[in-house]
């Protein structure tokens, strides 16, 4: 959004909003996912007594992640992981088919893919990073903070549409799933998406309450108490990474005023 003025809205997780507030401040106006679907997963058959990530970490040498995500530092500080077992070179492959390790992934994707491997099913276990305290909102639709007033008339109309569209997708996902699958084929990257993947994703979003109301009946809101709690957790971790982090509050990065409070998720 800051590099291309033609982009009005983008996905900005709460952790990213905190990280970039100094040089690229954003305001989130809609929370697409109440719970972050990111997980750390491992082979449950090989580690049947590992019920949590802390249990699994005691039984394996490596935890593979993309780059240097701040949540790994938080988990080290909490004693869940040790710094020397974090490997930052994960490439997105289904490595549990060949290696006894743990890796970053999504509850809505990799467990299904592992269960349906042509070479034989891997029955994974996992922990949501949300459940371990890193409770950032993962996919907030946000805009540049300096565009808020200019875009206010648009947001008043658009945000309730986004609320309803998310609920309509859960109720009847087939048309949107077909569009998603066609896009994956057209982009022709390393990522794959089958009909089963997509149907499972919807099922898991319901089952794990990844999409839901949160603590209020308004669907899609960003609860300021939760955001402030997360800011308190994330700020020292991000500063430890050498980042310049401003002293901010939830009201600096979220705005719920455009939501229709009557739109709610009935489950």
Short mmCIF file of C-alpha atoms in Angstrom, two decimals:
data_model
loop_
_atom_site.label_atom_id
_atom_site.label_comp_id
_atom_site.label_asym_id
_atom_site.label_seq_id
_atom_site.Cartn_x
_atom_site.Cartn_y
_atom_site.Cartn_z
CA UNK A 1 0.00 0.00 0.00
CA UNK A 2 2.88 2.35 0.72
CA UNK A 3 4.80 1.28 -2.38
CA UNK A 4 1.75 1.29 -4.68
CA UNK A 5 -0.91 3.93 -4.14
CA UNK A 6 -3.37 1.95 -6.28
CA UNK A 7 -3.67 -0.63 -3.49
CA UNK A 8 -6.37 0.41 -1.05
CA UNK A 9 -6.60 -2.53 1.37
CA UNK A 10 -4.23 -5.33 2.30
CA UNK A 11 -3.86 -8.13 4.82
CA UNK A 12 -1.90 -6.81 7.81
CA UNK A 13 -1.57 -9.05 10.86
CA UNK A 14 -1.48 -7.36 14.25
CA UNK A 15 2.19 -8.30 14.67
CA UNK A 16 3.03 -6.71 11.31
CA UNK A 17 1.05 -3.57 12.17
CA UNK A 18 3.12 -3.20 15.34
CA UNK A 19 6.38 -3.90 13.50
CA UNK A 20 5.75 -1.38 10.70
CA UNK A 21 3.96 1.34 12.68
CA UNK A 22 7.00 3.64 12.70
CA UNK A 23 7.47 3.75 8.93
CA UNK A 24 4.19 2.44 7.45
CA UNK A 25 1.28 2.81 9.89
CA UNK A 26 -1.94 1.01 9.06
CA UNK A 27 -5.46 0.80 10.48
CA UNK A 28 -7.26 -2.54 10.48
CA UNK A 29 -11.01 -2.33 9.86
CA UNK A 30 -12.05 -5.98 9.53
CA UNK A 31 -10.81 -9.18 11.15
CA UNK A 32 -11.17 -12.04 8.67
CA UNK A 33 -9.89 -14.75 11.03
CA UNK A 34 -10.56 -14.72 14.75
CA UNK A 35 -7.87 -17.34 15.42
CA UNK A 36 -4.58 -17.60 13.54
CA UNK A 37 -4.54 -20.99 11.75
CA UNK A 38 -0.74 -21.23 11.97
CA UNK A 39 0.51 -24.29 13.82
CA UNK A 40 3.62 -26.24 14.58
CA UNK A 41 3.05 -29.89 13.65
CA UNK A 42 4.84 -33.20 14.10
CA UNK A 43 4.33 -36.91 13.45
CA UNK A 44 1.81 -37.99 16.07
CA UNK A 45 2.44 -41.70 15.50
CA UNK A 46 6.16 -41.33 16.23
CA UNK A 47 5.49 -39.17 19.28
CA UNK A 48 2.26 -40.53 20.80
CA UNK A 49 2.82 -38.97 24.22
CA UNK A 50 3.56 -35.49 22.85
CA UNK A 51 0.30 -33.67 23.48
CA UNK A 52 1.69 -30.15 23.20
CA UNK A 53 4.48 -28.38 21.33
CA UNK A 54 6.50 -28.28 24.54
CA UNK A 55 6.21 -32.08 24.77
CA UNK A 56 7.19 -32.55 21.13
CA UNK A 57 10.14 -30.16 21.40
CA UNK A 58 11.68 -32.35 24.09
CA UNK A 59 11.69 -35.32 21.71
CA UNK A 60 13.19 -33.88 18.53
CA UNK A 61 16.21 -31.93 17.40
CA UNK A 62 14.75 -29.46 14.90
CA UNK A 63 11.75 -27.15 14.57
CA UNK A 64 11.61 -25.79 11.01
CA UNK A 65 10.15 -22.32 10.38
CA UNK A 66 10.15 -19.65 7.67
CA UNK A 67 12.80 -17.02 8.42
CA UNK A 68 12.72 -15.50 11.90
CA UNK A 69 9.08 -15.27 13.01
CA UNK A 70 8.67 -13.33 16.23
CA UNK A 71 6.53 -16.05 17.80
CA UNK A 72 9.52 -18.41 17.95
CA UNK A 73 11.34 -15.89 20.14
CA UNK A 74 8.28 -15.62 22.34
CA UNK A 75 8.12 -19.41 22.69
CA UNK A 76 11.82 -19.50 23.59
CA UNK A 77 11.23 -16.85 26.26
CA UNK A 78 8.31 -18.92 27.59
CA UNK A 79 10.47 -22.08 27.77
CA UNK A 80 8.40 -23.90 25.13
CA UNK A 81 11.28 -24.15 22.63
CA UNK A 82 15.03 -23.83 22.89
CA UNK A 83 16.82 -21.41 20.60
CA UNK A 84 19.27 -23.98 19.25
CA UNK A 85 16.57 -26.26 17.85
CA UNK A 86 14.93 -23.61 15.63
CA UNK A 87 15.90 -24.00 11.97
CA UNK A 88 14.91 -21.01 9.82
CA UNK A 89 15.24 -22.76 6.47
CA UNK A 90 11.81 -24.35 6.07
CA UNK A 91 10.78 -24.37 2.40
CA UNK A 92 7.13 -25.40 2.67
CA UNK A 93 7.66 -29.07 1.81
CA UNK A 94 5.92 -31.96 3.58
CA UNK A 95 9.11 -33.02 5.32
CA UNK A 96 7.48 -35.21 7.97
CA UNK A 97 7.21 -37.86 5.25
CA UNK A 98 10.99 -38.27 5.42
CA UNK A 99 12.25 -36.59 8.59
CA UNK A 100 11.47 -36.79 12.29
CA UNK A 101 11.08 -33.10 13.08
CA UNK A 102 8.42 -30.44 13.59
CA UNK A 103 7.57 -27.57 11.27
CA UNK A 104 5.41 -24.52 10.80
CA UNK A 105 2.17 -24.92 8.87
CA UNK A 106 -1.57 -24.31 8.88
CA UNK A 107 -4.24 -26.30 10.70
CA UNK A 108 -6.43 -25.82 7.63
CA UNK A 109 -3.96 -27.38 5.18
CA UNK A 110 -0.99 -29.59 6.10
CA UNK A 111 -2.78 -32.13 8.35
CA UNK A 112 -5.09 -32.98 5.43
CA UNK A 113 -2.23 -33.10 2.93
CA UNK A 114 -0.25 -35.44 5.19
CA UNK A 115 -3.26 -37.70 5.71
CA UNK A 116 -3.62 -38.05 1.93
CA UNK A 117 -0.01 -38.56 0.81
CA UNK A 118 0.35 -41.03 -2.06
CA UNK A 119 3.36 -42.52 -0.28
CA UNK A 120 1.27 -43.24 2.81
CA UNK A 121 -0.55 -41.24 5.43
CA UNK A 122 1.27 -39.35 8.16
CA UNK A 123 -1.04 -38.73 11.10
CA UNK A 124 0.15 -35.43 12.45
CA UNK A 125 -0.36 -33.76 15.79
CA UNK A 126 -0.10 -30.00 16.18
CA UNK A 127 -0.50 -26.97 18.40
CA UNK A 128 -1.99 -23.68 17.26
CA UNK A 129 0.43 -20.85 18.02
CA UNK A 130 -2.65 -18.90 19.19
CA UNK A 131 -3.21 -21.45 21.95
CA UNK A 132 0.33 -20.86 23.25
CA UNK A 133 -0.31 -17.18 23.82
CA UNK A 134 0.77 -15.57 20.53
CA UNK A 135 -2.75 -14.28 19.90
CA UNK A 136 -2.16 -11.85 17.06
CA UNK A 137 -5.03 -11.39 14.63
CA UNK A 138 -3.60 -12.95 11.49
CA UNK A 139 -5.48 -11.56 8.50
CA UNK A 140 -6.86 -8.14 9.15
CA UNK A 141 -7.96 -6.02 6.22
CA UNK A 142 -6.20 -2.73 6.74
CA UNK A 143 -5.50 0.55 4.99
CA UNK A 144 -2.88 3.25 5.27
CA UNK A 145 -3.55 5.29 8.40
CA UNK A 146 -3.31 8.53 6.44
CA UNK A 147 -6.09 7.39 4.08
CA UNK A 148 -8.74 6.76 6.74
CA UNK A 149 -10.65 10.02 6.44
CA UNK A 150 -10.52 10.03 2.66
CA UNK A 151 -11.85 6.47 2.47
CA UNK A 152 -14.45 6.76 5.22
CA UNK A 153 -17.48 6.87 2.84
CA UNK A 154 -16.17 3.77 1.04
CA UNK A 155 -15.45 1.87 4.25
CA UNK A 156 -18.94 2.55 5.60
CA UNK A 157 -20.33 0.59 2.65
CA UNK A 158 -17.55 -1.95 2.10
CA UNK A 159 -16.83 -3.30 5.56
CA UNK A 160 -20.35 -4.67 6.21
CA UNK A 161 -20.13 -6.34 2.79
CA UNK A 162 -16.89 -8.01 3.87
CA UNK A 163 -18.53 -9.23 7.07
CA UNK A 164 -21.43 -10.76 5.17
CA UNK A 165 -19.25 -12.18 2.39
CA UNK A 166 -17.17 -14.15 4.90
CA UNK A 167 -20.29 -15.65 6.44
CA UNK A 168 -21.76 -16.40 3.01
CA UNK A 169 -18.57 -18.23 2.09
CA UNK A 170 -18.80 -20.47 5.13
CA UNK A 171 -22.45 -21.21 4.38
CA UNK A 172 -21.86 -21.99 0.70
CA UNK A 173 -18.17 -22.22 -0.26
CA UNK A 174 -18.30 -24.16 -3.55
CA UNK A 175 -18.30 -21.24 -6.01
CA UNK A 176 -15.47 -19.41 -4.24
CA UNK A 177 -13.49 -22.64 -3.85
CA UNK A 178 -13.71 -23.25 -7.59
CA UNK A 179 -12.31 -19.75 -8.21
CA UNK A 180 -9.49 -20.35 -5.70
CA UNK A 181 -8.59 -23.68 -7.33
CA UNK A 182 -8.58 -22.12 -10.81
CA UNK A 183 -6.29 -19.33 -9.57
CA UNK A 184 -3.82 -21.84 -8.10
CA UNK A 185 -3.71 -23.66 -11.44
CA UNK A 186 -3.25 -20.41 -13.35
CA UNK A 187 -0.38 -19.19 -11.15
CA UNK A 188 1.35 -22.58 -11.61
CA UNK A 189 3.62 -22.25 -8.55
CA UNK A 190 4.83 -24.88 -6.09
CA UNK A 191 1.54 -24.57 -4.15
CA UNK A 192 -1.20 -27.09 -4.91
CA UNK A 193 -4.88 -27.08 -3.96
CA UNK A 194 -7.34 -29.92 -4.46
CA UNK A 195 -11.08 -30.00 -3.96
CA UNK A 196 -10.43 -32.00 -0.81
CA UNK A 197 -7.97 -29.41 0.49
CA UNK A 198 -10.49 -26.65 0.04
CA UNK A 199 -13.41 -28.53 1.59
CA UNK A 200 -11.20 -29.51 4.53
CA UNK A 201 -10.13 -25.91 4.99
CA UNK A 202 -13.74 -24.82 5.48
CA UNK A 203 -14.40 -27.74 7.83
CA UNK A 204 -11.38 -26.90 9.98
CA UNK A 205 -12.20 -23.20 10.10
CA UNK A 206 -15.54 -24.16 11.61
CA UNK A 207 -14.24 -26.90 13.88
CA UNK A 208 -11.35 -24.86 15.32
CA UNK A 209 -13.35 -21.61 15.46
CA UNK A 210 -10.76 -19.94 13.24
CA UNK A 211 -13.67 -17.92 11.86
CA UNK A 212 -15.96 -16.76 14.62
CA UNK A 213 -17.26 -13.88 16.71
CA UNK A 214 -14.63 -13.80 19.42
CA UNK A 215 -15.78 -12.38 22.74
CA UNK A 216 -18.41 -10.06 21.26
CA UNK A 217 -21.41 -10.87 19.05
CA UNK A 218 -20.15 -8.60 16.24
CA UNK A 219 -18.53 -10.66 13.50
CA UNK A 220 -15.20 -9.33 12.28
CA UNK A 221 -14.35 -6.93 15.07
CA UNK A 222 -10.88 -6.48 16.55
CA UNK A 223 -11.20 -6.59 20.31
CA UNK A 224 -9.09 -3.81 21.79
CA UNK A 225 -8.41 -5.70 25.04
CA UNK A 226 -6.94 -8.59 23.05
CA UNK A 227 -4.92 -6.25 20.83
CA UNK A 228 -3.54 -4.37 23.84
CA UNK A 229 -2.65 -7.67 25.51
CA UNK A 230 -0.81 -8.75 22.38
CA UNK A 231 1.02 -5.43 22.05
CA UNK A 232 2.32 -5.97 25.58
CA UNK A 233 3.63 -9.43 24.66
CA UNK A 234 4.98 -8.59 21.23
CA UNK A 235 6.76 -5.29 21.87
CA UNK A 236 9.70 -6.66 23.91
CA UNK A 237 10.10 -9.62 21.56
CA UNK A 238 10.17 -7.40 18.47
CA UNK A 239 12.59 -4.97 20.10
CA UNK A 240 14.84 -7.92 20.91
CA UNK A 241 14.98 -8.55 17.15
CA UNK A 242 16.50 -5.09 16.76
CA UNK A 243 13.35 -3.47 15.39
CA UNK A 244 12.25 0.08 16.20
CA UNK A 245 8.87 -0.39 17.88
CA UNK A 246 6.73 2.57 18.89
CA UNK A 247 4.79 2.75 22.14
CA UNK A 248 1.27 2.29 20.78
CA UNK A 249 -2.18 1.16 21.88
CA UNK A 250 -4.88 -0.80 20.09
CA UNK A 251 -6.65 2.39 19.05
CA UNK A 252 -3.60 3.32 16.96
CA UNK A 253 -3.90 0.26 14.71
CA UNK A 254 -7.54 -0.92 14.76
CA UNK A 255 -10.89 0.74 14.07
CA UNK A 256 -14.23 -1.05 14.50
CA UNK A 257 -16.53 1.84 13.63
CA UNK A 258 -17.36 0.62 10.11
CA UNK A 259 -18.62 -2.81 11.19
CA UNK A 260 -22.34 -3.58 11.25
CA UNK A 261 -22.90 -4.79 14.85
CA UNK A 262 -25.98 -6.74 13.75
CA UNK A 263 -23.92 -9.08 11.54
CA UNK A 264 -22.97 -12.04 13.68
CA UNK A 265 -21.77 -15.61 13.19
CA UNK A 266 -24.42 -18.07 14.33
CA UNK A 267 -22.06 -21.06 14.25
#
